[in-house]
Short mmCIF file of C-alpha atoms in Angstrom, two decimals:
data_model
loop_
_atom_site.label_atom_id
_atom_site.label_comp_id
_atom_site.label_asym_id
_atom_site.label_seq_id
_atom_site.Cartn_x
_atom_site.Cartn_y
_atom_site.Cartn_z
CA MET P 1 -4.68 -26.69 8.48
CA LEU P 2 -5.88 -23.81 6.31
CA ASP P 3 -7.51 -24.49 2.94
CA TRP P 4 -4.58 -23.00 1.01
CA GLU P 5 -2.14 -25.17 2.96
CA LYS P 6 -4.08 -28.33 2.15
CA GLN P 7 -4.20 -27.43 -1.53
CA ASN P 8 -0.53 -26.47 -1.47
CA ILE P 9 0.39 -29.90 -0.13
CA GLU P 10 -1.71 -31.55 -2.83
CA ASN P 11 0.10 -29.43 -5.43
CA ALA P 12 3.46 -30.45 -3.97
CA GLU P 13 2.61 -34.12 -3.98
CA HIS P 14 1.36 -33.93 -7.55
CA TYR P 15 4.58 -32.41 -8.92
CA GLY P 16 7.09 -33.89 -6.47
CA TYR P 17 10.35 -32.71 -5.00
CA SER P 18 12.43 -32.61 -8.16
CA GLU P 19 10.08 -30.27 -10.02
CA GLN P 20 9.16 -28.13 -7.03
CA SER P 21 12.76 -27.65 -5.93
CA LEU P 22 13.46 -26.16 -9.37
CA ILE P 23 10.45 -23.88 -9.02
CA LEU P 24 11.69 -22.81 -5.57
CA ASN P 25 15.03 -21.86 -7.10
CA GLU P 26 13.23 -19.77 -9.72
CA GLU P 27 11.07 -18.05 -7.10
CA LEU P 28 14.10 -17.30 -4.95
CA SER P 29 15.82 -15.74 -7.95
CA GLU P 30 12.75 -13.63 -8.66
CA LEU P 31 12.71 -12.41 -5.04
CA ILE P 32 16.39 -11.49 -5.24
CA GLN P 33 15.70 -9.56 -8.44
CA ALA P 34 12.67 -7.78 -6.92
CA ILE P 35 14.71 -6.69 -3.90
CA SER P 36 17.48 -5.43 -6.15
CA LYS P 37 15.02 -3.43 -8.27
CA TYR P 38 13.47 -1.90 -5.15
CA ARG P 39 16.90 -0.80 -3.92
CA ARG P 40 17.38 1.08 -7.19
CA ASN P 41 13.85 2.47 -7.36
CA ASN P 42 11.62 2.21 -4.30
CA SER P 43 8.40 2.67 -6.24
CA LYS P 44 5.08 1.19 -5.13
CA LYS P 45 5.20 -1.19 -8.09
CA ASN P 46 8.58 -2.56 -7.01
CA PHE P 47 7.43 -2.77 -3.39
CA ASP P 48 4.32 -4.71 -4.39
CA ASN P 49 6.49 -7.03 -6.47
CA ILE P 50 8.57 -7.87 -3.39
CA ILE P 51 5.39 -8.81 -1.53
CA GLU P 52 4.27 -11.07 -4.37
CA GLU P 53 7.66 -12.76 -4.60
CA ILE P 54 7.80 -13.31 -0.82
CA ALA P 55 4.42 -15.04 -1.08
CA ASP P 56 5.68 -17.23 -3.93
CA VAL P 57 8.80 -18.21 -1.96
CA GLU P 58 6.81 -18.95 1.19
CA VAL P 59 4.39 -21.16 -0.77
CA MET P 60 7.26 -23.12 -2.27
CA LEU P 61 9.10 -23.41 1.06
CA HIS P 62 5.91 -24.83 2.56
CA GLN P 63 5.86 -27.43 -0.21
CA ILE P 64 9.53 -28.34 0.12
CA LYS P 65 9.27 -28.71 3.91
CA HIS P 66 6.33 -31.06 3.39
CA LEU P 67 8.01 -33.08 0.64
CA LEU P 68 11.17 -33.53 2.71
CA GLY P 69 9.26 -34.27 5.92
CA ILE P 70 10.79 -31.33 7.75
CA ASN P 71 9.01 -30.56 11.00
CA PRO P 72 7.95 -26.88 10.98
CA LYS P 73 8.44 -26.72 14.75
CA TYR P 74 12.08 -27.67 14.30
CA VAL P 75 12.50 -24.90 11.71
CA GLU P 76 10.83 -22.48 14.13
CA GLN P 77 13.29 -23.46 16.87
CA ILE P 78 16.25 -22.83 14.58
CA LYS P 79 14.81 -19.41 13.67
CA ILE P 80 14.59 -18.52 17.37
CA GLU P 81 18.21 -19.59 17.90
CA LYS P 82 19.40 -17.50 14.96
CA VAL P 83 17.46 -14.41 16.06
CA ASN P 84 18.84 -14.76 19.58
CA ARG P 85 22.38 -15.20 18.25
CA THR P 86 22.02 -11.94 16.31
CA LYS P 87 20.59 -10.24 19.40
CA GLU P 88 23.69 -11.30 21.35
CA ARG P 89 25.97 -10.07 18.57
CA ILE P 90 24.25 -6.67 18.61
CA ALA P 91 24.61 -6.50 22.39
CA ARG P 92 28.36 -7.15 22.07
CA GLU P 93 28.63 -4.39 19.45
CA MET P 94 27.05 -1.92 21.88
CA ILE P 95 29.84 -2.41 24.41
#
């Protein structure tokens, strides 16, 4: 486990699920807003803001997965399934 991950888990356990789930909602909203701003004006500032908001969301998702006891390997497997499903959909569109 990386140092930031260990500290992130400590942060999550300190604040708990209720508080951190609210923070996750806020961070998700900020990412949505950053993406929307970049679509209107693809400046470097707006691009950098997307990167920052992605980091915030990923930090909070890491906390929520820990607090809910969600196995990251299970999440990874679901991601693979979803990517493959999209790949199959694209293949059907090419016919």
